[in-house]
Coordinates of C-alpha atoms and ligand atoms in Angstrom, one line a residue:
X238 CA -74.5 -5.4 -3.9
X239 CA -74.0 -5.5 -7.6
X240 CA -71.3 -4.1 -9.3
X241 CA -71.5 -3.1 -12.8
X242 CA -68.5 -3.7 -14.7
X243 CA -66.7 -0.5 -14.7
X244 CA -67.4 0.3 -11.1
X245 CA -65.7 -3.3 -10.4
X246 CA -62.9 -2.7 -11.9
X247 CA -62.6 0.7 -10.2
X248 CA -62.8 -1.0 -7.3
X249 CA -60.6 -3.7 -7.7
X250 CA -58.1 -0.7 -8.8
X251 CA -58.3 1.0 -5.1
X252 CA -58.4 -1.6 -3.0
X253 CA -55.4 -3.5 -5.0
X254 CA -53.7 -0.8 -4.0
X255 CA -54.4 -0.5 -0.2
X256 CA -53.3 -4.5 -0.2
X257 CA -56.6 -5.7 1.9
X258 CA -57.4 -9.8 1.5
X259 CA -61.0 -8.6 -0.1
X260 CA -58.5 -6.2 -2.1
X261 CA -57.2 -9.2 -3.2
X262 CA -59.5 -11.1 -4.7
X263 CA -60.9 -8.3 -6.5
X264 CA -58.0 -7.1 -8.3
X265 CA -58.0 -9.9 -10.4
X266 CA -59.7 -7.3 -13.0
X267 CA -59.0 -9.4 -16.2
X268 CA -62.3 -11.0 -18.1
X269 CA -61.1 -14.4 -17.6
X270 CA -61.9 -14.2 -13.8
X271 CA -64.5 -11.8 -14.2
X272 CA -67.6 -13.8 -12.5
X273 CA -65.6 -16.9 -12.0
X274 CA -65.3 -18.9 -8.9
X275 CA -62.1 -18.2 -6.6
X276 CA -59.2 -20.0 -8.6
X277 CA -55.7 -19.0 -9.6
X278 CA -55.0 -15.5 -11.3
X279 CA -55.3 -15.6 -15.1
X280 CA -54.6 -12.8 -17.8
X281 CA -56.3 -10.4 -19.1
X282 CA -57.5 -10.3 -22.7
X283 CA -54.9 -7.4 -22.2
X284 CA -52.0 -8.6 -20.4
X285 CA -52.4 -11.4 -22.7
X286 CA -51.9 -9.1 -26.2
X287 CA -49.5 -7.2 -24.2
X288 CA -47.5 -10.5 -23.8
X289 CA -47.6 -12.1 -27.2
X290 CA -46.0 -8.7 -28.3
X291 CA -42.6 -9.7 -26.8
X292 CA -40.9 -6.6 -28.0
X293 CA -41.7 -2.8 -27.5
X294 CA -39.3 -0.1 -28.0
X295 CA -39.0 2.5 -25.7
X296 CA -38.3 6.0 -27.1
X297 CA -36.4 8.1 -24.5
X298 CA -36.4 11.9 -25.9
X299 CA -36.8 15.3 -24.7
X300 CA -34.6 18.1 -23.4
X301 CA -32.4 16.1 -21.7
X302 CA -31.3 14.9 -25.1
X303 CA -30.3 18.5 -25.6
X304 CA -28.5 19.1 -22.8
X305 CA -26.4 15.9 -22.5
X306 CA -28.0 15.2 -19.4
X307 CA -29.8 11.9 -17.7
X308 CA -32.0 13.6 -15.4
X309 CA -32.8 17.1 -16.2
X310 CA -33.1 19.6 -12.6
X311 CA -36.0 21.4 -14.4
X312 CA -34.5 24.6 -15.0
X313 CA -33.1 24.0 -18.6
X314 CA -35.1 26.9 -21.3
X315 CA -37.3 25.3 -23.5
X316 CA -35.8 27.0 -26.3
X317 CA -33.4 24.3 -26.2
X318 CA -35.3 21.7 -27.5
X319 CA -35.0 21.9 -31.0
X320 CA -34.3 18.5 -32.9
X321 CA -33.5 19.9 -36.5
X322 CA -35.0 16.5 -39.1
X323 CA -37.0 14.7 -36.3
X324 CA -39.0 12.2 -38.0
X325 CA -41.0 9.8 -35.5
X326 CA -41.9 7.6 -39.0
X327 CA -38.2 6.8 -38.7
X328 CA -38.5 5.3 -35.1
X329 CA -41.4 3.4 -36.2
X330 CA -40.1 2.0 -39.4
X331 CA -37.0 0.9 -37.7
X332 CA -39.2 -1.1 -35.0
X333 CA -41.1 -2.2 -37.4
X334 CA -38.6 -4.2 -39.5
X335 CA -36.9 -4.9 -36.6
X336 CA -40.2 -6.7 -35.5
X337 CA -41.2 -4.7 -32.4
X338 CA -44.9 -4.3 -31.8
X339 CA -44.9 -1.5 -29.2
X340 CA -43.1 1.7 -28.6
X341 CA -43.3 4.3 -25.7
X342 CA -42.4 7.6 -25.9
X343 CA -41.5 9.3 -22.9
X344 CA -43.7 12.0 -23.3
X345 CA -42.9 14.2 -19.8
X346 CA -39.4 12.8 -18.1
X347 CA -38.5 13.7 -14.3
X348 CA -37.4 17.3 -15.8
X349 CA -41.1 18.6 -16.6
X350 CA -40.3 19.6 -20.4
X351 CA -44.2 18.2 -22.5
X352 CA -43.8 17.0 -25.2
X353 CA -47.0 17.6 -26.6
X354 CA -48.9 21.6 -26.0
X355 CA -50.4 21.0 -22.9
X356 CA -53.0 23.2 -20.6
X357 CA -51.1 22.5 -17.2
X358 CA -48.0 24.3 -17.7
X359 CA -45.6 26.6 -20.2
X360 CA -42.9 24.1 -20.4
X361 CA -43.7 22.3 -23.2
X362 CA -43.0 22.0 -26.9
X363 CA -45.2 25.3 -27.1
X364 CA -42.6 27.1 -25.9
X365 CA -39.7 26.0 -27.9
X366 CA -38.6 26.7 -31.3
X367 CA -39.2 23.3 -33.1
X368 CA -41.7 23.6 -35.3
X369 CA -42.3 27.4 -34.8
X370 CA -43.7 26.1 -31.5
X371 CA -47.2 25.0 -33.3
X372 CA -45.3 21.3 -32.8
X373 CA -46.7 18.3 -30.8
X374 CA -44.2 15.3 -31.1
X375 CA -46.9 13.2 -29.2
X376 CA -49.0 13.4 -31.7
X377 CA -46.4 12.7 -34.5
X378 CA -45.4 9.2 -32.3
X379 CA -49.2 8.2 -32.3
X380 CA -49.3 8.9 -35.9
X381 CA -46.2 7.3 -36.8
X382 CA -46.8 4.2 -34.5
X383 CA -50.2 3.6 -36.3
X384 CA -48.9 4.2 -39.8
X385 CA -46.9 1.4 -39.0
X386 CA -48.7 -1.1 -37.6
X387 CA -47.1 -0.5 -33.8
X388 CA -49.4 0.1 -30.5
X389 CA -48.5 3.7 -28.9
X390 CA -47.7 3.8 -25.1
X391 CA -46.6 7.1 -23.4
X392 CA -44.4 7.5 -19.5
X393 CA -45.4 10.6 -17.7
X394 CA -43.6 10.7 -15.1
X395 CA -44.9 11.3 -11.7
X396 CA -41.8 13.3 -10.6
X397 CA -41.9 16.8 -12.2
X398 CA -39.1 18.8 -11.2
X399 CA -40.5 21.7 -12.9
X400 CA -44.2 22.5 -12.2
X401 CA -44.9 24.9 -9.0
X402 CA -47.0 22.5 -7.4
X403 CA -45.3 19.7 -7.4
X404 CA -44.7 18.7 -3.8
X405 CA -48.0 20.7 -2.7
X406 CA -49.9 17.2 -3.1
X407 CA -53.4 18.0 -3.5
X408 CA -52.6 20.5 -5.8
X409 CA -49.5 18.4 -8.0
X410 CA -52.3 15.3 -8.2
X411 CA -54.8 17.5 -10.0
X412 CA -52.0 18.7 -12.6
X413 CA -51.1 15.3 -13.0
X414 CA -54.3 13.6 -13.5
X415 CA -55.3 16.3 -16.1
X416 CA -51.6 15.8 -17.9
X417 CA -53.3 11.9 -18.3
X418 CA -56.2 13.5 -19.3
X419 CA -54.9 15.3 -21.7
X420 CA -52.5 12.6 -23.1
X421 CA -55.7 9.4 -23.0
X422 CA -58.3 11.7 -24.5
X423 CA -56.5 13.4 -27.1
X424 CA -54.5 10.6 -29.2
X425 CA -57.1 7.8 -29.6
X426 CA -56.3 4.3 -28.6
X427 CA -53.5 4.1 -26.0
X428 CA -51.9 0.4 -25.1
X429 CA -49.1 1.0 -22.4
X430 CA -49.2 4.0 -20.0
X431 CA -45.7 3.6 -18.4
X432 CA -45.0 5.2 -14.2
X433 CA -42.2 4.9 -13.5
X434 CA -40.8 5.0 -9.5
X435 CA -38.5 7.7 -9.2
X436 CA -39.1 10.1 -7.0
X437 CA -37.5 12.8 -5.3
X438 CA -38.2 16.8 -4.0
X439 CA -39.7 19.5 -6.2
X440 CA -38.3 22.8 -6.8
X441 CA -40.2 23.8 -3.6
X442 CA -38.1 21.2 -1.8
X443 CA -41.3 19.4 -0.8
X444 CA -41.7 15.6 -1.2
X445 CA -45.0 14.6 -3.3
X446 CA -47.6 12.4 -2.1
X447 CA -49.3 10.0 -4.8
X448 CA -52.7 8.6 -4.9
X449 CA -52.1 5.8 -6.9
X450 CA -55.7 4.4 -6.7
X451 CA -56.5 7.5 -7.9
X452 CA -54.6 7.9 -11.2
X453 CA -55.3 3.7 -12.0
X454 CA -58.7 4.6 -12.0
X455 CA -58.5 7.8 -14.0
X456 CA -56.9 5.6 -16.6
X457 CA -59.2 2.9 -16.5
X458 CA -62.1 5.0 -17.0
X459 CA -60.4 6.7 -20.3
X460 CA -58.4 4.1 -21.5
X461 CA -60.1 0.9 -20.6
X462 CA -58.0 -1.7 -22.3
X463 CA -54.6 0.2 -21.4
X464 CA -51.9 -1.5 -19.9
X465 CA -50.4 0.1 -16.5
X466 CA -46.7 -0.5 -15.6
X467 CA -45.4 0.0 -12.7
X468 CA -43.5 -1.4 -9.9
X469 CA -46.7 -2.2 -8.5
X470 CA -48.8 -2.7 -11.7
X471 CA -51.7 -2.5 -11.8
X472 CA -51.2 -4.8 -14.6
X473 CA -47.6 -5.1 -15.5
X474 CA -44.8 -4.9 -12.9
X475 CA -41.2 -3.9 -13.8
X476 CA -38.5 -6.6 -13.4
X477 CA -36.5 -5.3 -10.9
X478 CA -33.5 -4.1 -12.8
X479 CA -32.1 -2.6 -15.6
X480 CA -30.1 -5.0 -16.6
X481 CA -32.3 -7.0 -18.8
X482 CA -32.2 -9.9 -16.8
X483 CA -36.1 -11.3 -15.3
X484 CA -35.7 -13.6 -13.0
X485 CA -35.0 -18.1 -14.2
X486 CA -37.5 -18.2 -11.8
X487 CA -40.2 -15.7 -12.8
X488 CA -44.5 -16.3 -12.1
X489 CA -46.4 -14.0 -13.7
X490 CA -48.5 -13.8 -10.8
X491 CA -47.6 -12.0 -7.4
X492 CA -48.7 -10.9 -4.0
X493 CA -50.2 -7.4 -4.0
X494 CA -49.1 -6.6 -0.1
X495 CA -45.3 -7.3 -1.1
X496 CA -45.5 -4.5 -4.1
X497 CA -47.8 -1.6 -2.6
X498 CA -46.3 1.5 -5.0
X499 CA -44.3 2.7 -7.8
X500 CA -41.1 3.3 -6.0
X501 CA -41.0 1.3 -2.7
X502 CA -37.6 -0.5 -1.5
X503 CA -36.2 -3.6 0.4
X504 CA -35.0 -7.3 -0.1
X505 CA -38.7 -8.7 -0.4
X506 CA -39.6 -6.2 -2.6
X507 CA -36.4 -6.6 -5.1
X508 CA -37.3 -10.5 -4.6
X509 CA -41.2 -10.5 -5.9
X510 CA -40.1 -7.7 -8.6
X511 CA -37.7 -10.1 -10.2
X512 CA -39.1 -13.5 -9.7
X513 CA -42.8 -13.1 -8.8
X514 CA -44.6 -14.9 -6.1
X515 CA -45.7 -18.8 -7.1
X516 CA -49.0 -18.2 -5.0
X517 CA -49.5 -14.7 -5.6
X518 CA -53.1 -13.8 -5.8
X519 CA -53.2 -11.2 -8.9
X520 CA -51.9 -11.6 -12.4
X521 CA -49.1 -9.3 -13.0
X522 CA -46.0 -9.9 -15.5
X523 CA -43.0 -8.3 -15.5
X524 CA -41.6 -6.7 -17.5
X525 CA -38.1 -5.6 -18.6
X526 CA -36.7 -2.5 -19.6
X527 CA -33.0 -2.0 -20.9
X528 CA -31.6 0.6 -22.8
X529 CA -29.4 -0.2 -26.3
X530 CA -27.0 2.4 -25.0
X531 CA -25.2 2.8 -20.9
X532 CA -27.6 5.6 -21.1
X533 CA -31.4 6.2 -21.4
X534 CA -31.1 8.9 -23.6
X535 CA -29.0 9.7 -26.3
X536 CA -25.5 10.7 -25.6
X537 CA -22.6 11.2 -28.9
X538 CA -20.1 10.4 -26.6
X539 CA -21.5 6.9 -26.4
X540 CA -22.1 6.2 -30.0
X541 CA -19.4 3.7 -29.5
X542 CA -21.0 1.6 -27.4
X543 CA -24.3 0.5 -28.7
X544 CA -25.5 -2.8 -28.2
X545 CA -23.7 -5.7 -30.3
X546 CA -26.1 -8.2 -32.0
X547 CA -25.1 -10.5 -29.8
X548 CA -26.2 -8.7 -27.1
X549 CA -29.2 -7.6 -28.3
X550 CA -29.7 -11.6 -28.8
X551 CA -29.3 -12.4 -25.1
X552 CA -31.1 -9.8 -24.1
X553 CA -34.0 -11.5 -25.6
X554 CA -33.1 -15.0 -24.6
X555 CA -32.9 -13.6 -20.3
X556 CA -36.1 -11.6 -21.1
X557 CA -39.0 -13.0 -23.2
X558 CA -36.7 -16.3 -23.2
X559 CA -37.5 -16.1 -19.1
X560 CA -41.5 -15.2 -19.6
X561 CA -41.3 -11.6 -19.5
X562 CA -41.6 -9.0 -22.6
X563 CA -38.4 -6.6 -23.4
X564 CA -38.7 -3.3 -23.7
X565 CA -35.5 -1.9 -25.2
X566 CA -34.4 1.4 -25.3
X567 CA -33.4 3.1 -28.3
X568 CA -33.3 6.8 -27.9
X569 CA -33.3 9.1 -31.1
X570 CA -30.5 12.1 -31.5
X571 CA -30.4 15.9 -31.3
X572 CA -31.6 15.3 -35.2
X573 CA -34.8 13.6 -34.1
X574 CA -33.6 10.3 -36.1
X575 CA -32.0 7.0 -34.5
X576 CA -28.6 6.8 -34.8
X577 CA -27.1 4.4 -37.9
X578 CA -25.2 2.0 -34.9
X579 CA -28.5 2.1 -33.3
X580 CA -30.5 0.7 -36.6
X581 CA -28.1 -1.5 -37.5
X582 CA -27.8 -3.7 -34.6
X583 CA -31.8 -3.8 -34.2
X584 CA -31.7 -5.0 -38.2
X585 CA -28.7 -7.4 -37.2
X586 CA -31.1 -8.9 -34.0
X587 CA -33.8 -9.0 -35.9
X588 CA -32.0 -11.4 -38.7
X589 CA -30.2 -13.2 -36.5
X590 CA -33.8 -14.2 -34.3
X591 CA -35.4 -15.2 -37.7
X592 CA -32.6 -17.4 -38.8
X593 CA -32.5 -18.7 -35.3
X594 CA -36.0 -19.8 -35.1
X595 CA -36.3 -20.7 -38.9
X596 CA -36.6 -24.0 -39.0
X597 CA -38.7 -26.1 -35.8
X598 CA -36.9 -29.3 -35.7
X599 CA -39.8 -31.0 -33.7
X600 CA -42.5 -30.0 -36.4
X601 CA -43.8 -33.4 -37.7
X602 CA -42.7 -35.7 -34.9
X603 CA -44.8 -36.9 -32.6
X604 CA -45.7 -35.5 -29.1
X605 CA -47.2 -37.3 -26.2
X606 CA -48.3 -35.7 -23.2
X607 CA -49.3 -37.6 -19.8
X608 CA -50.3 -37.1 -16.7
X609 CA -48.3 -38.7 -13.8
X610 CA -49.6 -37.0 -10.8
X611 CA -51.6 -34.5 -9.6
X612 CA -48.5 -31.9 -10.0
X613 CA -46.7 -33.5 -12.3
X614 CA -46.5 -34.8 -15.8
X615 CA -44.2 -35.8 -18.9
X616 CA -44.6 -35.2 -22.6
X617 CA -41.7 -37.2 -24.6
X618 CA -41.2 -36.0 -28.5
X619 CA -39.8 -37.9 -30.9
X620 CA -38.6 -36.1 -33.8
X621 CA -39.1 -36.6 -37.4
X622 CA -35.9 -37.0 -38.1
X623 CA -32.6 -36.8 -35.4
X624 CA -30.7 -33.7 -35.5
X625 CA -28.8 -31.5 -33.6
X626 CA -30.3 -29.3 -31.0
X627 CA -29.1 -26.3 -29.4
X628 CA -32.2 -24.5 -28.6
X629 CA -35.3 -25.7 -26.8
X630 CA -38.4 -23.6 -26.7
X631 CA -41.0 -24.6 -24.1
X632 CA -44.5 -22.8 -24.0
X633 CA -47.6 -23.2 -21.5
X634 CA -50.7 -21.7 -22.3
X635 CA -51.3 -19.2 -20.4
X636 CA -54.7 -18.2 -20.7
X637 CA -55.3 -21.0 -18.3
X638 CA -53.0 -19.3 -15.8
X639 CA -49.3 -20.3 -15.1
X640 CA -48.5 -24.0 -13.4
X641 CA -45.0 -25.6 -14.1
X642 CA -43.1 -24.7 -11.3
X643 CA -40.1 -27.1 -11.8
X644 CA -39.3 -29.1 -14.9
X645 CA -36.2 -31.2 -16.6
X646 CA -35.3 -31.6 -19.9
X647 CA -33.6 -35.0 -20.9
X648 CA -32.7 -35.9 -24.6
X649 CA -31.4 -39.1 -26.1
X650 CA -30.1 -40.0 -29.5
X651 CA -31.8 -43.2 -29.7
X652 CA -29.8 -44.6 -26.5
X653 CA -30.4 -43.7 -22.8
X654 CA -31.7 -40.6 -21.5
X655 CA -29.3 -37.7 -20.8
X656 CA -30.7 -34.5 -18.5
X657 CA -29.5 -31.4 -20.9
X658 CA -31.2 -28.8 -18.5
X659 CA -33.1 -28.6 -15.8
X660 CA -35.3 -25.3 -14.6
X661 CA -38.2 -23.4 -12.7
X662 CA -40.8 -21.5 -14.1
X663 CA -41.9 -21.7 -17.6
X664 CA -44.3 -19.4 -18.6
X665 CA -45.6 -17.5 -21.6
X666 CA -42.3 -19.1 -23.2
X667 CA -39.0 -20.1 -21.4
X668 CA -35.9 -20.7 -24.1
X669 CA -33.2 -23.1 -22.9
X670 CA -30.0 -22.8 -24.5
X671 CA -28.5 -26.5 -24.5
X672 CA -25.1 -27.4 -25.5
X673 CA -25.5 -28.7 -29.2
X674 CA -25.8 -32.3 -29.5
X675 CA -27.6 -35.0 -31.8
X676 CA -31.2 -35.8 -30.8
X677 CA -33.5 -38.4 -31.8
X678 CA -36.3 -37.6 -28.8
X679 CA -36.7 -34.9 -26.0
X680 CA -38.3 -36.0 -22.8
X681 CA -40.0 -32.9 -20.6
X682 CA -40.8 -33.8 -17.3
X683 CA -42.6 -31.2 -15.3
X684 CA -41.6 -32.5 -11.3
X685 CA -43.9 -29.8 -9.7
X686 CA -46.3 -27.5 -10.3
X687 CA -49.6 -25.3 -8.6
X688 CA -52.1 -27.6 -10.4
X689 CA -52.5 -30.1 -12.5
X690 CA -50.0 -29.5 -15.7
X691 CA -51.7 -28.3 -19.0
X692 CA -50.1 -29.3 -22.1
X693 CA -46.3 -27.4 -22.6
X694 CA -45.5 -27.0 -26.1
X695 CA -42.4 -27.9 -27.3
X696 CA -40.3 -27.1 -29.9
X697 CA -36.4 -27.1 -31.1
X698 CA -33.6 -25.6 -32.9
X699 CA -30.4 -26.4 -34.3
X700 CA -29.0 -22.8 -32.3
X701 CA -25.8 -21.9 -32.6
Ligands
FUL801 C1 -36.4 5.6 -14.3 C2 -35.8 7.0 -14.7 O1 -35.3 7.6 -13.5 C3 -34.8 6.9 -15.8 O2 -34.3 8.1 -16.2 C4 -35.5 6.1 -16.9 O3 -36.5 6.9 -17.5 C5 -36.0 4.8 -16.5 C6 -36.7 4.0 -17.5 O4 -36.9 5.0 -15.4 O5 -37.3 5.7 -13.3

């Protein structure tokens, strides 16, 4: 049987989902398998853009933002939702300069409330005062995310605690696959469509069955090069916490039957959420969502407690630092803007990245890289000049899939070696903060891995 293109990946979408060992193989939907022989998982031309991004900014906003609340019950009036200067060119500017290269609106939370005018229900921005009801903030975010250079994502979630029919399955699926419709035909170009796992009863008190395989193929048909996130992909998995932490270890590739759906629970699940699985079958980074604030949306009582620079720092160090992309929170006021404490610590992470990774200490030595084993290898770097080192950046390419699976880092300032770190997985990028010393040469030594080592670049900062 031959499968054109699109029907392959429509069946690699289902069966992914249903976990079988055919299912497997096929859901390996990127290009770079595409027609290959059997061999380990690879990226996407996709899941690769998606990764060099490193940072998107998620924009939580909608009527909970009105009513002080983190999960709306569904019955709030949509005459509440009236943000009096929204401008979504602000939320782009700032992630802009702050060098994000993504944002995600949430454009439906668990409360129901559209933000855009939509055909599937009266509880939506058409029904509220802001802009004389004519308004369609989705439509502003696209606008504004292009104008500035950033790709547009959008969460609906699956929980509606609003619409009639949620909970009367058959019924709540076709409302929801025509709310994608709605939001991947209208708005052009769509990079991220975020689905998040929470689930609970609907106003009827009935619990909602999904058909995941279902909506992954109605968005692969509209949006083809969109990215799905998900507990369970299909192409990006979430972390496993809130916290901002990915796993040290953390493979990019996982096993389909651990992670069936968006929402499931237990140990093993928890375990292949936060550091992958190193022979997982399908290529699915994770990835890691944090807000700025304690809350996900924007609360004045917690203006106080934004995010420090520092912060913000290590939350990039335990996330893309740890081969996974962030995907920070920053959720605009009652006004429609981002708060000043909110913009000023993005600016301050921002500056404080660039001057940290200013200046490559490495650039101009001399690398060599060799093979000593068929899992194992070395590379030793002499630099230019010796100087002191506080930051090492290692990076494998992972078009080629992902290999190290333990490594150590030893450093010497002309003498003996000393080990300054020692580690797991590497990655798209793994960042190793080493206590500042003077170093004339850095010795990697990759101890194991799940094929023969490709090249790790490495590189080095003076930290602080
Ligand atoms: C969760 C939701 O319940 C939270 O409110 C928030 O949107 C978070 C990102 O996803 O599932």
């Amino acid at each position: 049987m031959t499968l054109d293109r699109r029907e392959f990946l429509r069946t690699a979408v289902a069966a992914a989902a249903v976990g079988t060992p055919a299912a497997r193989a096929l859901a390996t939907r990127d290009a770079g398998s595409w027609g290959a022989q059997a061999a380990r998982p690879r990226p996407s031309p996709s899941q690769l853009a998606w990764q060099r991004d490193e940072l998107a900014m998620f924009i939580h906003f909608g009527m909970n933002t009105f009513t002080d609340r983190e999960w709306g019950d569904g019955t709030e009036s949509p005459r509440l939702f009236d943000p009096s200067a929204l401008d979504a060119r602000q939320w782009a500017r700032t992630a802009r300069a702050a060098g994000f290269k993504a944002m995600i609106l949430t454009a439906k939370h668990h409360d129901g409330f559209c933000l855009w005018p939509t055909a599937t229900t009266p509880h939506s921005v058409g029904s509220s005062p802001w802009r004389g009801g004519q308004g369609d903030l989705v439509r502003e975010f696209v606008d504004a995310c292009r104008a500035e250079g950033l790709k547009p994502g959008l969460y609906l979630s699956p929980w509606d605690r609003n619409h009639p029919a949620y909970g009367d399955s058959a019924r709540y699926l076709d409302i929801y696959e025509a709310q994608l419709t709605e939001l991947l035909t209208r708005y052009g170009a769509i990079h991220e469509v975020w689905f998040d796992g929470a689930n609970g009863e609907g106003p009827n008190g009935k619990r909602q069955v999904y058909d995941w395989p279902r909506m992954w193929g109605a968005v692969r048909r509209m949006q083809p090069e969109a990215v799905m996130f998900s507990d369970a992909g299909p192409d990006v998995r979430w972390i496993g916490n809130e916290r901002g932490a990915a796993g040290t270890t953390n493979w990019s590739t996982v096993d389909p039957r651990i992670v069936t759906a968006p929402g499931v629970e237990g140990a093993e699940v928890m375990r292949s959420l936060q550091d992958g699985d190193r022979d997982g079958t399908v290529w699915r980074p994770g990835e890691t969502d944090v807000s700025i604030r304690p809350g996900w949306f924007h609360h004045a009582a917690e203006d106080a407690r934004v995010r420090s620079v520092d912060d913000l720092v290590s939350l990039y160090f335990s996330s893309v630092g740890r081969n996974s992309k962030l995907l920070l929170n920053v959720p605009p006021t009652r006004t429609g803007l981002l708060h000043d404490a909110d913009v000023a610590s993005l600016l301050g992470m921002r500056a404080r990245l660039d001057a940290l990774f200013a200046r490559d200490l490495g650039a101009g030595g001399s690398a060599a890289w060799r093979s000593t084993g068929a899992h194992a290898a070395e590379l030793v770097l002499e630099l230019p000049v010796a100087a002191e080192v506080g930051i090492v950046d290692l990076r494998e390419d992972i078009t080629a899939g992902q290999r190290v699976a333990r490594y150590r880092l030893d450093a010497s300032d002309g003498g003996a070696w000393r080990t300054i770190a020692r580690g797991t997985t590497i990655g798209a990028r793994r960042l190793e903060r080493v206590t500042r010393r003077q170093v004339r040469r850095l010795r990697l030594t990759v101890e194991d891995a799940v094929e023969r080592p490709e090249f790790v670049h490495l590189s080095c900062f003076a930290g602080t």
